[in-house]
Coordinates of C-alpha atoms in Angstrom, one line a residue:
Chain A
E20 CA 13.6 -51.7 -18.3
P21 CA 15.5 -51.5 -21.6
E22 CA 13.7 -49.6 -24.4
V23 CA 13.8 -49.3 -28.2
T24 CA 14.1 -45.6 -28.9
Q25 CA 12.8 -44.0 -32.1
T26 CA 13.2 -40.5 -33.5
P27 CA 11.5 -38.4 -34.5
S28 CA 8.1 -39.2 -33.0
H29 CA 6.4 -37.3 -35.9
Q30 CA 7.6 -36.3 -39.3
V31 CA 5.8 -34.4 -42.0
T32 CA 7.4 -34.5 -45.5
Q33 CA 6.6 -33.4 -49.0
M34 CA 5.8 -36.1 -51.6
G35 CA 9.0 -37.1 -53.4
Q36 CA 11.3 -36.1 -50.5
E37 CA 13.7 -38.5 -48.8
V38 CA 13.2 -39.3 -45.1
I39 CA 15.3 -41.2 -42.6
L40 CA 13.7 -42.7 -39.6
R41 CA 16.0 -43.5 -36.7
C42 CA 16.0 -46.2 -34.1
V43 CA 18.3 -47.2 -31.2
P44 CA 17.6 -50.9 -30.5
I45 CA 18.3 -52.5 -27.1
S46 CA 22.0 -52.7 -26.7
N47 CA 22.5 -56.5 -26.5
H48 CA 20.0 -57.4 -29.1
L49 CA 21.1 -59.0 -32.3
Y50 CA 18.1 -58.9 -34.6
F51 CA 16.4 -55.7 -35.9
Y52 CA 13.2 -55.1 -37.7
W53 CA 11.0 -52.4 -39.2
Y54 CA 7.3 -52.7 -39.3
R55 CA 4.6 -50.2 -40.3
Q56 CA 1.0 -49.7 -39.5
I57 CA -1.3 -47.7 -41.7
L58 CA -4.1 -46.0 -39.7
G59 CA -6.7 -48.6 -38.8
Q60 CA -4.8 -51.5 -40.3
K61 CA -2.6 -54.4 -39.2
V62 CA 1.0 -54.0 -38.1
E63 CA 2.9 -55.2 -41.2
F64 CA 6.4 -56.5 -41.5
L65 CA 8.9 -54.6 -43.7
V66 CA 12.4 -56.0 -43.2
S67 CA 14.6 -57.9 -40.8
F68 CA 18.3 -57.3 -40.3
Y69 CA 21.0 -59.4 -38.8
N70 CA 24.8 -59.4 -38.9
N71 CA 24.8 -56.2 -41.0
E72 CA 22.7 -57.5 -43.7
I73 CA 19.0 -57.9 -44.6
S74 CA 17.7 -61.3 -43.6
E75 CA 14.2 -61.0 -45.1
K76 CA 12.1 -58.3 -46.7
S77 CA 8.4 -58.1 -47.6
E78 CA 6.8 -57.1 -50.9
I79 CA 6.3 -53.6 -49.4
F80 CA 10.1 -53.1 -49.0
D81 CA 10.9 -52.2 -52.6
D82 CA 13.8 -50.2 -54.1
Q83 CA 12.6 -47.0 -52.5
F84 CA 13.4 -48.4 -49.0
S85 CA 16.8 -49.2 -47.5
V86 CA 18.1 -49.9 -44.0
E87 CA 21.4 -49.3 -42.4
R88 CA 23.2 -49.9 -39.2
P89 CA 25.8 -47.1 -39.5
D90 CA 27.4 -47.6 -36.1
G91 CA 27.1 -49.9 -33.1
S92 CA 23.9 -48.4 -31.8
N93 CA 21.7 -46.9 -34.6
F94 CA 19.4 -48.6 -37.1
T95 CA 17.8 -46.5 -39.8
L96 CA 15.1 -46.8 -42.4
K97 CA 15.4 -44.6 -45.4
I98 CA 12.6 -43.9 -47.9
R99 CA 14.1 -42.3 -51.0
S100 CA 11.2 -40.7 -52.6
T101 CA 8.1 -40.7 -50.4
K102 CA 4.6 -41.3 -51.7
L103 CA 1.3 -40.4 -50.1
E104 CA 0.7 -44.1 -49.4
D105 CA 3.8 -44.2 -47.3
S106 CA 2.0 -42.3 -44.6
A107 CA 1.9 -44.6 -41.6
M108 CA 3.3 -45.3 -38.2
Y109 CA 6.7 -46.9 -38.5
F110 CA 7.9 -49.2 -35.7
C111 CA 11.4 -50.4 -35.1
A112 CA 11.8 -53.6 -33.1
S113 CA 14.7 -55.7 -31.8
S114 CA 15.1 -59.1 -30.3
S115 CA 17.8 -61.1 -28.5
R116 CA 19.4 -64.4 -29.5
D117 CA 16.6 -66.4 -27.9
N118 CA 13.9 -64.4 -29.7
Y119 CA 11.8 -64.6 -26.5
G120 CA 10.1 -61.3 -27.1
Y121 CA 10.3 -58.7 -29.8
T122 CA 10.6 -55.2 -28.2
F123 CA 9.0 -52.4 -30.2
G124 CA 9.7 -48.7 -30.1
S125 CA 7.0 -46.1 -29.7
G126 CA 7.0 -45.4 -33.4
T127 CA 7.5 -42.5 -35.9
R128 CA 4.3 -41.2 -37.4
L129 CA 5.2 -40.3 -41.0
T130 CA 2.8 -38.0 -42.8
V131 CA 3.4 -37.4 -46.5
V132 CA 1.7 -34.4 -48.0
Chain B
E13 CA 0.5 -69.0 -46.3
D14 CA 1.0 -68.1 -42.7
Q15 CA -2.1 -66.4 -41.2
V16 CA -3.4 -65.0 -37.9
T17 CA -7.0 -64.2 -37.3
Q18 CA -8.3 -62.5 -34.2
S19 CA -11.9 -62.3 -32.9
P20 CA -13.9 -60.4 -32.0
E21 CA -12.8 -57.2 -33.7
A22 CA -14.1 -55.2 -30.8
L23 CA -15.3 -56.0 -27.3
R24 CA -17.0 -53.8 -24.8
L25 CA -17.2 -55.0 -21.2
Q26 CA -18.3 -53.7 -17.9
E27 CA -15.7 -53.3 -15.3
G28 CA -15.3 -56.7 -13.5
E29 CA -16.9 -58.7 -16.4
S30 CA -14.5 -61.4 -17.4
S31 CA -14.1 -62.6 -21.0
S32 CA -11.7 -64.1 -23.6
L33 CA -10.1 -63.0 -26.8
N34 CA -9.4 -65.5 -29.5
C35 CA -6.4 -65.9 -31.9
S36 CA -6.5 -68.6 -34.5
Y37 CA -3.4 -69.3 -36.6
T38 CA -2.2 -71.2 -39.6
V39 CA 1.5 -71.5 -39.7
S40 CA 4.1 -74.0 -40.9
G41 CA 6.3 -74.7 -38.0
L42 CA 5.1 -72.5 -35.1
R43 CA 8.1 -71.1 -33.2
G44 CA 6.3 -68.9 -30.8
L45 CA 2.9 -67.1 -30.4
F46 CA 3.0 -63.6 -28.9
W47 CA 0.5 -61.4 -27.3
Y48 CA 0.9 -57.7 -27.3
R49 CA -1.0 -54.7 -26.0
Q50 CA -1.2 -51.6 -28.1
D51 CA -2.5 -48.2 -26.8
P52 CA -3.6 -45.6 -29.4
G53 CA -0.6 -43.9 -31.1
K54 CA 1.9 -46.2 -29.3
G55 CA 4.0 -49.2 -30.2
P56 CA 3.0 -52.8 -29.3
E57 CA 3.9 -53.7 -25.7
F58 CA 5.0 -57.3 -25.1
L59 CA 2.8 -59.4 -22.8
F60 CA 3.5 -63.1 -23.4
T61 CA 5.2 -65.7 -25.5
L62 CA 3.8 -69.2 -25.7
Y63 CA 5.7 -72.0 -27.5
S64 CA 3.8 -75.3 -27.2
A65 CA 0.2 -76.5 -26.9
G66 CA -1.0 -76.7 -23.3
E67 CA 1.3 -73.8 -22.2
E68 CA -0.2 -71.1 -20.1
K69 CA 1.2 -67.7 -18.9
E70 CA -0.3 -65.2 -16.5
K71 CA 0.2 -61.6 -15.7
E72 CA -2.0 -59.7 -13.3
R73 CA -5.6 -60.0 -14.8
L74 CA -4.4 -61.6 -18.0
K75 CA -3.9 -65.3 -18.8
A76 CA -2.8 -66.6 -22.2
T77 CA -3.3 -70.2 -23.3
L78 CA -2.3 -72.1 -26.4
T79 CA -3.6 -75.1 -28.4
K80 CA -2.4 -76.5 -31.7
K81 CA -4.7 -74.1 -33.7
E82 CA -5.5 -71.2 -31.4
S83 CA -4.7 -69.1 -28.4
F84 CA -6.9 -67.4 -25.9
L85 CA -6.3 -64.3 -23.9
H86 CA -8.5 -64.5 -20.8
I87 CA -9.2 -61.3 -18.9
T88 CA -10.4 -61.7 -15.4
A89 CA -12.3 -58.9 -13.6
P90 CA -11.0 -56.2 -16.0
K91 CA -10.5 -52.6 -15.1
P92 CA -10.8 -49.5 -17.3
E93 CA -7.1 -49.3 -17.6
D94 CA -7.1 -52.6 -19.4
S95 CA -8.8 -50.9 -22.4
A96 CA -6.5 -51.2 -25.4
T97 CA -6.0 -53.2 -28.6
Y98 CA -4.7 -56.7 -28.0
L99 CA -2.6 -58.1 -30.8
C100 CA -1.6 -61.7 -31.4
A101 CA 1.4 -62.6 -33.5
V102 CA 3.1 -65.7 -34.6
R103 CA 6.7 -66.4 -35.5
A104 CA 7.3 -68.9 -38.2
G105 CA 10.3 -70.1 -40.1
Y106 CA 13.6 -71.4 -38.9
S107 CA 15.8 -68.4 -39.4
S108 CA 17.1 -66.8 -36.2
A109 CA 15.9 -63.4 -37.6
S110 CA 12.4 -64.7 -38.4
K111 CA 9.7 -62.1 -38.5
I112 CA 6.5 -62.2 -36.5
I113 CA 3.2 -61.8 -38.3
F114 CA 0.4 -59.9 -36.6
G115 CA -3.4 -60.4 -36.6
S116 CA -5.7 -57.4 -36.9
G117 CA -6.2 -57.2 -33.1
T118 CA -9.2 -57.0 -30.7
R119 CA -10.1 -53.5 -29.5
L120 CA -11.1 -54.0 -25.9
S121 CA -13.1 -51.3 -24.0
I122 CA -13.9 -51.5 -20.3
R123 CA -16.6 -49.3 -19.0
P124 CA -16.4 -48.2 -15.3

């Protein structure tokens, strides 16, 4: 069964450092998303991406965040200057044209120290 | 504002004891209600999509139903391996890239 792959599974970074989280969505999917989940809280929407541009972003997705699809397979989330409150699980998801189901990756656990 | 509320927050059942989880939603223009299973430290795993009131979907011991205001996830004769957090989400808006909005989930624990 096709999967969304995320790397790394766990990243520890110093406050103020830049991090890039990587995702390989399902190959024939058209829509890409990043979500995050702070420990014990809801899964929260960050950004959606289609046709090489951002479709929608939440209030959380401020100027410190950016997304990119640098080639035909990867989808990345960059946090320019990490803060302690950025510590969370970050999930990438993708969906096909019919949006029948959103497939999520296993996540990257980001710890900012 | 679009909103998803799940109840109960946590549910402990004996193996074989059937029950239901509730998801109530407020959304302008529902374009799909989703159920996911999430194991600790893992990503949400897709279970069902429901589109219209009266629709039902089944998978093994799980059955999801939808009304105009809420959805239920019925668990029949659960086993310990059904222990997980069950998440409900709704898709709203008319953009093809519309996000889904999650509820807080129900933590289900099945005792052997």
